[in-house]
Amino acid sequence: MNLRNVCCLLLCVITAVLAGRDFYKILGVSKSASVRDIKKAYRKLALQLHPDRNPDDPKAQDKFADLGAAYEVLSDEEKRKQYDAYGEDGLKEGHHSSHNDIFSSFFGDFGFMFGGNRQQQDRNIPRGNDIILDLEVTLEEVYSGNFVEVVRNKPVAKEAPGKRKCNCRQEMRTTQLGPGRFQMTQETVCDECPNVKLVNEERTLEVEIEQGVRDEMEYPFIGEGEPHIDGEPGDLRFRIKVLKHPVFERRGDDLYTNVTISLVEALVGFEMDIIHLDGHKVHIVRDKITKPGARMWKKGEGLPNFDNINIRGSLIITFDVEFPQTQLDEQQKDGIRSLLKQGSVQKVYNGLQGY
Amino acid sequence: MELIHAVRGFVTSLLFLLLWSKCEGRESELNYVTCGSLVKLLNTRHNVRLHSHDVKYGSGSGQQSVTGVENADDANSYWQIRGRPNRPCQRGAAIKCGQAIRITHMKTGRNLHTHHFSSPLSNNQEVSAFGENGEGDDLDLWTVQCEGVHWERDEAVRFKHVGTDVFLSVTGEQYGHPIRGQREVHGMSSSNQHNWWRTMEGVFIQPSQELIRHDEL
């Protein structure tokens, strides 16, 4: 009897523990993940797990719903605290935003049309204008990624009482003036449609600046453009514009930078740190003579590649030498002559043509 | 007498409460116009939106025309708020009252501009759209005149030109063909009820969190 009770109790405890979903596991993030990491994970998985993308998977709908629930809780500071302390069951019965709202804040109202481009059959439906916003991003954001929150206030077509004229077109009408006499006139003919009025609505959108993003790349939000009274709204596209950086220059996935060292350092060697775009230090040690114009390649210290962020470019450092500012007196000149033991060179040549 | 005092006190505290709650709502960043945002600007006196298009003035400078339109769903009414040339403003930073900005037409990449030419209908100062890819000249700057510290989204503000000191205005004159019904937008030297503008539809960029993390402990 006792054993059975214990087993039952154990079973109950186990099911209670397993009853709540592991939101961190669903999103694939660690317990200490930042909000930015969570948004990034959600956006990546939402594109993969959307039911329209997985028509053959019977569990697609459930997986997608779990993803939405996980994001809703972990992206909210209050809810995340409650979840961390008490699990899913410990969450208060608050207002749950629909997954559609969450999904469309990342991709737009009609974001389930995959591929970013509208399907071909929509060609007959009139579309509202597209909006293209140039989004300036820093090289730091290209390196580490970031999210930009944006409030979109847009006119939305809403039903209104009464009717209106739509699909107006010119048609030729033939009227009979008398026996055998006809007249052709051009007439404007319209259909009758339900009346529509434009009401301004507001919602928050999340644009992701993905790691390694390149200049001119676009992030579309389907349906967030201008409305069309007789058709569908256009799209809102964010066009990335990468700003110049005072320290680093981008060439593809590689970063270029310049360092000025003193003549002494160039001759005897030096040790230094370069602070990278995310704050980490790149350590440089030199114990040989460094010529002006010398280059140092640091593999893996460039930008992450947009298509595979595990691949990184290199950091190429070009050194230039700063000569001493004060002139030398005779004693110092003699000292240098004897120290360096370099004979006079004085070679004359055409340097501009490669001689 | 007592009753009147009591009612007065009640009404005052109610008004105070309303004002205070309204102020609370305005503190959040969501209510400011920020650098990089795309906005439509409505002239509050004449109810038209600032607009431009690939149509040049037939007189004056012959540059791209700037007008006021009635409809709310034209993408040609979007303008991007940008900083001065060579001194870009930080993306998402709220624009301060008194700050000089450029107002760039989204579709054509030309900046709101004014100069010493007469406007075609009212003989005020012509306002045009000038430049290429967002770069024009030093007559592209306008200061935002508003109350308070930052430019708020639902606040009526004035735009004063840096250089000629005119205010961006509409007084109601209408064009004929090919832009029938559109109003003339011009610069006026006096500040009056015709030069109030407020933001309507748009894409308002919020400030992002600081990125640099220091990995060393």
Short mmCIF file of C-alpha atoms in Angstrom, two decimals, chain B residues 66-215:
data_model
loop_
_atom_site.label_atom_id
_atom_site.label_comp_id
_atom_site.label_asym_id
_atom_site.label_seq_id
_atom_site.Cartn_x
_atom_site.Cartn_y
_atom_site.Cartn_z
CA VAL B 66 6.68 71.53 -52.59
CA THR B 67 2.93 71.67 -51.96
CA GLY B 68 0.21 70.85 -49.45
CA VAL B 69 -2.16 67.97 -50.20
CA GLU B 70 -5.43 66.92 -48.67
CA ASN B 71 -5.20 63.15 -48.84
CA ALA B 72 -3.57 61.09 -46.13
CA ASP B 73 -2.45 58.01 -48.07
CA ASP B 74 0.25 59.29 -50.43
CA ALA B 75 3.79 58.09 -49.84
CA ASN B 76 5.04 61.32 -51.45
CA SER B 77 4.09 63.12 -48.24
CA TYR B 78 6.77 61.36 -46.19
CA TRP B 79 9.80 63.35 -45.04
CA GLN B 80 12.81 62.11 -43.07
CA ILE B 81 14.11 64.12 -40.12
CA ARG B 82 17.89 64.36 -40.34
CA GLY B 83 20.66 66.29 -38.65
CA ARG B 84 22.98 68.91 -40.06
CA PRO B 85 25.46 67.92 -42.76
CA ASN B 86 28.73 66.64 -41.24
CA ARG B 87 27.09 66.54 -37.83
CA PRO B 88 24.67 63.62 -38.04
CA CYS B 89 22.23 63.26 -35.15
CA GLN B 90 22.14 59.97 -33.29
CA ARG B 91 19.45 57.61 -34.55
CA GLY B 92 16.48 57.64 -32.20
CA ALA B 93 17.57 60.73 -30.26
CA ALA B 94 14.67 63.12 -29.59
CA ILE B 95 14.90 66.40 -31.52
CA LYS B 96 15.31 69.39 -29.19
CA CYS B 97 13.32 72.60 -29.55
CA GLY B 98 15.63 75.05 -31.30
CA GLN B 99 17.65 72.32 -33.00
CA ALA B 100 18.53 72.79 -36.68
CA ILE B 101 17.45 69.86 -38.85
CA ARG B 102 17.15 68.88 -42.49
CA ILE B 103 13.81 67.64 -43.74
CA THR B 104 14.44 65.23 -46.59
CA HIS B 105 11.75 64.10 -49.02
CA MET B 106 11.67 60.31 -48.85
CA LYS B 107 10.83 59.47 -52.45
CA THR B 108 13.09 61.94 -54.27
CA GLY B 109 15.91 62.37 -51.74
CA ARG B 110 15.70 66.17 -51.95
CA ASN B 111 15.80 68.49 -48.93
CA LEU B 112 13.18 71.07 -47.94
CA HIS B 113 14.79 74.27 -49.09
CA THR B 114 14.02 77.95 -49.50
CA HIS B 115 15.78 80.89 -51.11
CA HIS B 116 15.20 84.40 -52.46
CA PHE B 117 12.73 83.55 -55.19
CA SER B 118 9.05 84.48 -55.24
CA SER B 119 6.40 81.84 -54.83
CA PRO B 120 4.16 81.51 -57.92
CA LEU B 121 0.70 82.19 -56.44
CA SER B 122 1.11 84.47 -53.43
CA ASN B 123 4.47 86.18 -54.02
CA ASN B 124 5.84 84.97 -50.70
CA GLN B 125 9.17 83.15 -50.59
CA GLU B 126 9.40 80.04 -52.75
CA VAL B 127 9.94 76.75 -50.90
CA SER B 128 11.42 73.96 -53.01
CA ALA B 129 12.96 70.50 -52.69
CA PHE B 130 16.66 70.63 -53.49
CA GLY B 131 19.69 68.38 -53.62
CA GLU B 132 20.56 64.81 -54.56
CA ASN B 133 20.52 61.77 -52.27
CA GLY B 134 19.89 63.92 -49.24
CA GLU B 135 22.80 66.29 -49.89
CA GLY B 136 21.98 69.87 -50.89
CA ASP B 137 23.49 73.08 -49.54
CA ASP B 138 23.36 75.27 -46.43
CA LEU B 139 19.90 76.60 -47.27
CA ASP B 140 18.45 73.21 -46.32
CA LEU B 141 18.42 73.86 -42.56
CA TRP B 142 15.32 74.61 -40.49
CA THR B 143 15.06 75.16 -36.74
CA VAL B 144 12.18 73.53 -34.88
CA GLN B 145 10.40 76.11 -32.75
CA CYS B 146 8.40 74.58 -29.95
CA GLU B 147 7.60 74.88 -26.24
CA GLY B 148 9.45 72.70 -23.82
CA VAL B 149 12.66 70.75 -24.29
CA HIS B 150 11.92 68.25 -27.06
CA TRP B 151 9.72 68.17 -30.15
CA GLU B 152 6.65 66.18 -29.19
CA ARG B 153 4.69 64.20 -31.73
CA ASP B 154 1.28 65.68 -31.09
CA GLU B 155 2.58 69.23 -30.58
CA ALA B 156 2.08 72.03 -33.11
CA VAL B 157 5.50 73.48 -33.98
CA ARG B 158 6.91 76.06 -36.35
CA PHE B 159 9.80 75.61 -38.78
CA LYS B 160 12.02 78.65 -39.12
CA HIS B 161 14.53 78.71 -41.95
CA VAL B 162 18.20 79.09 -41.05
CA GLY B 163 19.52 81.72 -43.43
CA THR B 164 16.43 83.62 -44.57
CA ASP B 165 14.50 83.46 -41.26
CA VAL B 166 11.12 82.73 -42.87
CA PHE B 167 8.52 80.37 -41.41
CA LEU B 168 7.22 77.38 -43.40
CA SER B 169 3.59 78.32 -44.14
CA VAL B 170 0.41 77.68 -46.11
CA THR B 171 -2.13 80.43 -46.72
CA GLY B 172 -4.60 78.50 -48.91
CA GLU B 173 -3.84 79.43 -52.53
CA GLN B 174 -4.54 76.47 -54.82
CA TYR B 175 -2.78 75.29 -57.94
CA GLY B 176 -4.50 74.33 -61.17
CA HIS B 177 -3.54 71.66 -63.66
CA PRO B 178 -1.44 69.41 -63.37
CA ILE B 179 -1.56 69.52 -59.56
CA ARG B 180 -5.13 70.72 -59.17
CA GLY B 181 -6.28 71.33 -55.64
CA GLN B 182 -2.82 71.23 -54.07
CA ARG B 183 -1.98 74.24 -51.93
CA GLU B 184 1.02 76.49 -52.22
CA VAL B 185 3.65 76.06 -49.50
CA HIS B 186 5.88 79.10 -49.03
CA GLY B 187 8.03 80.99 -46.54
CA MET B 188 6.55 83.93 -44.64
CA SER B 189 8.47 86.32 -42.44
CA SER B 190 5.81 86.62 -39.75
CA SER B 191 4.89 83.91 -37.27
CA ASN B 192 1.15 83.44 -37.26
CA GLN B 193 -1.58 80.82 -37.34
CA HIS B 194 -0.55 79.73 -40.86
CA ASN B 195 2.78 78.31 -39.84
CA TRP B 196 1.78 75.65 -37.31
CA TRP B 197 2.64 72.06 -38.25
CA ARG B 198 2.30 68.76 -36.45
CA THR B 199 3.37 65.20 -37.21
CA MET B 200 0.74 62.72 -38.29
CA GLU B 201 1.44 59.34 -39.86
CA GLY B 202 5.00 58.10 -39.86
CA VAL B 203 7.65 55.68 -38.72
CA PHE B 204 9.04 56.94 -35.43
CA ILE B 205 12.39 55.44 -34.48
CA GLN B 206 12.96 54.72 -30.79
CA PRO B 207 16.42 55.06 -29.23
CA SER B 208 18.34 51.79 -29.01
CA GLN B 209 20.22 50.52 -25.99
CA GLU B 210 23.93 51.20 -25.72
CA LEU B 211 25.93 48.46 -27.39
CA ILE B 212 29.47 48.46 -26.02
CA ARG B 213 29.83 45.75 -23.44
CA HIS B 214 33.05 45.60 -21.49
CA ASP B 215 34.15 42.01 -21.29
#
